[in-house]
Amino acid sequence: MYLEKLEIQGFKSFAHKTTLEFQRGIAAIVGPNGSGKSNVADAIRWVLGEQSLKMIRGKKSEDVIFAGSDKKTKLGMAEVSLTLDNSDKKAPIEYEKVVIARRLYKDGTSEYLMNGFITRLGDIQLLLARSNIGQRTYSVIGQGAVDAVLLASPTERKEFFDEAAGVRPFQMKREQAEHKLAATRENLAQAQLLIDEIAPRLRSLTRQVKRLSEREEVQKNLREFQVRSYSSKLVNLRQELQKVKEKVEDAEAGQETALSLVQSIQTKLDHEERGDTRHESFNQLQNNYQSLVDKRNRLLTERAALAGKVAASLAQAGQTNLVWLNSQKVEQESRLQSALDAHKALKDKFSKLENQAKEAKSEAEIFDQEIRKIEGELLKAETALKTKTIMTLPDLAKKVTEVISRHQKFLQAIKSANSPDEFAALKKEAYRLSTDAEKFIQKVSTQAPSIDPAELIALQKHLYESMKAKEVKARVVNDLSAETRVLSERLFALEKETQRHQEELEKISKDLKLSGLKPKNQAEAEAAVQQAQEEMDQRLETLDGQLKQAKAAVEQFNQTEQGKRDKLFALQREAREAQDRVREAEARLSDLRVDLARLETREEDILRELRAEMPAEYVEKVESTKKIQENTTLEKLEEEVAKAKHALELIGGIDENAAKEYEETKTHYDFLTTQVADLTRASADLEVGISKLEKIIKEKFENSFKKVSEEFSKYFKILFNGGHASLELVKEVILPPEAQEEIDKDEEDGEEEEVLELKKIQGEKVVTGVEIFATPPGKRLKGVSMLSGGERALTSIALICAILASNPSPFVVLDEVDAALDESNSIRFAQILEKLAHRTQFITISHNRATMQRAILLYGVTMGDDGVSRLLSVKMEDVDKVVNGRKS
């Protein structure tokens, strides 16, 4: 595995998208101070998940985004992506190319991506740790980091060596396991608390369930007696119901017969009312009459033409006044005849309407008499209700008072009602009173009132029918009266018009007599015309006779229709009588239905009581009983039921849901105990796993540490041409929390000997740090704090080389770690890098020529006046080819 490509955009001074491609071996990044070389190392550290802004030389997260310059505006996002070649599968992932990217926006939003998918930082860090890549230790070694390792405390160095030893993945797993163990222990404690809370309730429910089992036997006997008791009640009641139902069926048959009679009469009425063929006959007579009228009008037109000729001859003779008088006479005669005909037709129609109105009024008076009769009966019922107290319960007394009040108001409304609208409202009120009365009677039917409820219902229904019939007749009377008034006015107007025409005609006749003598030739012409007019008059007389016959036929038809209407009225009277018989049948049927309703109500009460006291299977058993063979009387059964109920009371009341609650509580308790057992096993498994991980970490760390110590001594001697150096582990006694509390208490009491004894017995030595010892040749120094700056730099480089030799990382970024070396030591350092380059890829940021000379790829970083870093890359093998080509 090696770093193949690094893409930077918007990160610090790299405003434009910049791509750095690398190969195995050494790659050097050079450039003047302030050009942005170290920003490449910061970018790698940042994309690997660095969270400390101090490590990337910033104060806040927005500092990594290009802040702009005088010639370049600031950006809103920074992104760095790092491409790793995983063809050797060193990273435990299936991809051959692993692209890790990190983005940061100006608003503070950030995200991590792996191969284009958003990923959690923890998953990326675990993958890198398994690949032996770390973002804070020797994978990216920045300016001053080499000195920091030496000057750090032993405990702080421990983190560096953990990553160098390759135990970081196991440490991360151990941390995850410890977090899971803490969560498991917390869940275990919560589950145990719930168990402690449920246990007392479960014990109480267990006792209740035991008592419930004793109660079931008594309840079983109670159910048996209740089944026998209710079965006896229902069978007896249903037998009585069956008898009443048979009577109801007979009453319904009688009602059906009465209804059939009403239907038959109604059919006849419908047949008489339709009269489709009569309408066709009337149309035929009317058409014949109209045809004769048209002929008469044509003759009158011809006669008028002859009169026009006479008028013309008179005009030639200078007698224009005779022309005008003749025309006026003809016109007045025509108008007078029309007025007489219309007056006669209206008078006939007026007479018929008067007869119909009289008949309708007489029928309305009959209905008034029926209503007054009902009024008297209702008054009697009111008096009876006032003097008789049916029930003594307050609610029923209040209901009776309400019924009386409503009847009084209704009777007053009947007395004052005159219009059809008022009768319509009274009809609705009568219907409501009838419905309320039925409900009231059903409620108090068992009290045997002195007033027959069926009679009251029949009165209400009769009243409803009478009001309905009176309403229809009142509407007919009003319509006929209105039409009669209109016809009377029209007759009066026609009489005035006829009188006026007669006076005009007499005046014109006098004027014609006063006219002078006529000439001879004119007299002859007028005689000829007069003869033609006489012929036309004869034809008109014939047509008038035919018209009279047609009119007489129409009148005869109307008289026939009047007879049919009389027959229709007779049928209506028969219908009323049949309806009375229907009402009588309904009254009898109503009585029986009241009895039936009372029995059915009793049956419903028994069934309701049965369903309320007994389970569904017993209810079905009782309801399905058709016949009983019971030697024990009903009173004896009721006594046994009472004894069983008393026995249940002695046992005591037990919550019926106790068994269900017991099952639920027991199930919950078993579930919690199972969970506690599972959590205990999981906790034990996690503890075993943590122990195994600690053992692996310890073994791997000790083996790696020994090897690093040997390599450190080797590279120290190479860099210093002698001397000696070593690494030693710092171990301390770590006590359990309980023992630590006891020791703290003893220390407060001043018992030092007991403290030491406890530490020996209960304590365990654990590696807590790493100590570095280095003695350059010719000196007696041991502590690294006494070394000079150059010596510390060489010692740090020796330590880095030792770690890379013992546990190589896929790539290492060295940011000017050789800045403090002189030329000879720089050459030695470059030689060591060249030897290690076959195992580790090095990306060095340096000013040293020796390091540049051994690099196979050289990147130059420059910065223009716009404050943006730019790259220039050179492959050294291409340079060698060019140089060799020039030499040759």
PDB file of N, CA and C in Angstrom, residues 691 694-695 698 730-736 739-740 743 758-768:
ATOM      1  N   SER A 691     -10.132  -8.763  28.228  1.00  0.00           N
ATOM      2  CA  SER A 691      -8.916  -9.403  28.757  1.00  0.00           C
ATOM      3  C   SER A 691      -8.042  -9.940  27.624  1.00  0.00           C
ATOM      4  N   GLU A 694      -6.442  -6.999  25.894  1.00  0.00           N
ATOM      5  CA  GLU A 694      -5.335  -6.468  26.695  1.00  0.00           C
ATOM      6  C   GLU A 694      -4.117  -7.378  26.619  1.00  0.00           C
ATOM      7  N   LYS A 695      -4.369  -8.674  26.599  1.00  0.00           N
ATOM      8  CA  LYS A 695      -3.244  -9.612  26.485  1.00  0.00           C
ATOM      9  C   LYS A 695      -2.547  -9.465  25.138  1.00  0.00           C
ATOM     10  N   LYS A 698      -0.671  -6.204  25.110  1.00  0.00           N
ATOM     11  CA  LYS A 698       0.542  -6.298  25.934  1.00  0.00           C
ATOM     12  C   LYS A 698       1.638  -7.077  25.204  1.00  0.00           C
ATOM     13  N   VAL A 730       8.100   2.308  31.605  1.00  0.00           N
ATOM     14  CA  VAL A 730       7.780   2.819  32.934  1.00  0.00           C
ATOM     15  C   VAL A 730       6.512   2.099  33.392  1.00  0.00           C
ATOM     16  N   LYS A 731       6.609   1.403  34.511  1.00  0.00           N
ATOM     17  CA  LYS A 731       5.475   0.633  35.016  1.00  0.00           C
ATOM     18  C   LYS A 731       5.061   1.174  36.375  1.00  0.00           C
ATOM     19  N   GLU A 732       3.738   1.212  36.597  1.00  0.00           N
ATOM     20  CA  GLU A 732       3.180   1.664  37.867  1.00  0.00           C
ATOM     21  C   GLU A 732       2.138   0.663  38.343  1.00  0.00           C
ATOM     22  N   VAL A 733       1.909   0.700  39.646  1.00  0.00           N
ATOM     23  CA  VAL A 733       0.909  -0.193  40.236  1.00  0.00           C
ATOM     24  C   VAL A 733      -0.471   0.457  40.084  1.00  0.00           C
ATOM     25  N   ILE A 734      -1.380  -0.235  39.440  1.00  0.00           N
ATOM     26  CA  ILE A 734      -2.755   0.229  39.250  1.00  0.00           C
ATOM     27  C   ILE A 734      -3.661  -0.620  40.134  1.00  0.00           C
ATOM     28  N   LEU A 735      -4.439   0.045  40.982  1.00  0.00           N
ATOM     29  CA  LEU A 735      -5.323  -0.643  41.922  1.00  0.00           C
ATOM     30  C   LEU A 735      -6.775  -0.602  41.442  1.00  0.00           C
ATOM     31  N   PRO A 736      -7.574  -1.615  41.858  1.00  0.00           N
ATOM     32  CA  PRO A 736      -9.015  -1.540  41.568  1.00  0.00           C
ATOM     33  C   PRO A 736      -9.639  -0.354  42.289  1.00  0.00           C
ATOM     34  N   ALA A 739     -10.071  -0.937  46.102  1.00  0.00           N
ATOM     35  CA  ALA A 739      -8.818  -0.900  46.858  1.00  0.00           C
ATOM     36  C   ALA A 739      -8.247   0.506  46.918  1.00  0.00           C
ATOM     37  N   GLN A 740      -8.436   1.273  45.830  1.00  0.00           N
ATOM     38  CA  GLN A 740      -7.921   2.637  45.811  1.00  0.00           C
ATOM     39  C   GLN A 740      -8.629   3.497  46.860  1.00  0.00           C
ATOM     40  N   ILE A 743      -7.104   2.619  50.203  1.00  0.00           N
ATOM     41  CA  ILE A 743      -5.749   3.180  50.351  1.00  0.00           C
ATOM     42  C   ILE A 743      -5.824   4.677  50.608  1.00  0.00           C
ATOM     43  N   LEU A 758      -1.034  -3.133  51.034  1.00  0.00           N
ATOM     44  CA  LEU A 758      -2.192  -3.264  50.133  1.00  0.00           C
ATOM     45  C   LEU A 758      -1.766  -3.180  48.666  1.00  0.00           C
ATOM     46  N   LYS A 759      -0.848  -2.278  48.371  1.00  0.00           N
ATOM     47  CA  LYS A 759      -0.381  -2.134  46.986  1.00  0.00           C
ATOM     48  C   LYS A 759       0.325  -3.396  46.516  1.00  0.00           C
ATOM     49  N   LYS A 760       1.066  -4.042  47.432  1.00  0.00           N
ATOM     50  CA  LYS A 760       1.765  -5.279  47.047  1.00  0.00           C
ATOM     51  C   LYS A 760       0.766  -6.404  46.806  1.00  0.00           C
ATOM     52  N   ILE A 761      -0.268  -6.431  47.660  1.00  0.00           N
ATOM     53  CA  ILE A 761      -1.219  -7.548  47.566  1.00  0.00           C
ATOM     54  C   ILE A 761      -2.202  -7.360  46.398  1.00  0.00           C
ATOM     55  N   GLN A 762      -2.824  -6.186  46.323  1.00  0.00           N
ATOM     56  CA  GLN A 762      -3.921  -5.969  45.359  1.00  0.00           C
ATOM     57  C   GLN A 762      -3.485  -5.271  44.076  1.00  0.00           C
ATOM     58  N   GLY A 763      -2.308  -4.651  44.051  1.00  0.00           N
ATOM     59  CA  GLY A 763      -1.901  -3.880  42.887  1.00  0.00           C
ATOM     60  C   GLY A 763      -1.361  -4.731  41.756  1.00  0.00           C
ATOM     61  N   GLU A 764      -1.353  -4.170  40.549  1.00  0.00           N
ATOM     62  CA  GLU A 764      -0.825  -4.823  39.356  1.00  0.00           C
ATOM     63  C   GLU A 764      -0.026  -3.797  38.572  1.00  0.00           C
ATOM     64  N   LYS A 765       1.188  -4.180  38.191  1.00  0.00           N
ATOM     65  CA  LYS A 765       2.050  -3.264  37.454  1.00  0.00           C
ATOM     66  C   LYS A 765       1.605  -3.189  36.007  1.00  0.00           C
ATOM     67  N   VAL A 766       1.409  -1.946  35.557  1.00  0.00           N
ATOM     68  CA  VAL A 766       0.931  -1.684  34.193  1.00  0.00           C
ATOM     69  C   VAL A 766       1.856  -0.666  33.558  1.00  0.00           C
ATOM     70  N   VAL A 767       2.137  -0.849  32.246  1.00  0.00           N
ATOM     71  CA  VAL A 767       2.993   0.091  31.523  1.00  0.00           C
ATOM     72  C   VAL A 767       2.238   1.408  31.366  1.00  0.00           C
ATOM     73  N   THR A 768       2.803   2.449  31.869  1.00  0.00           N
ATOM     74  CA  THR A 768       2.153   3.765  31.773  1.00  0.00           C
ATOM     75  C   THR A 768       2.962   4.768  30.973  1.00  0.00           C
TER      76      THR A 768
END
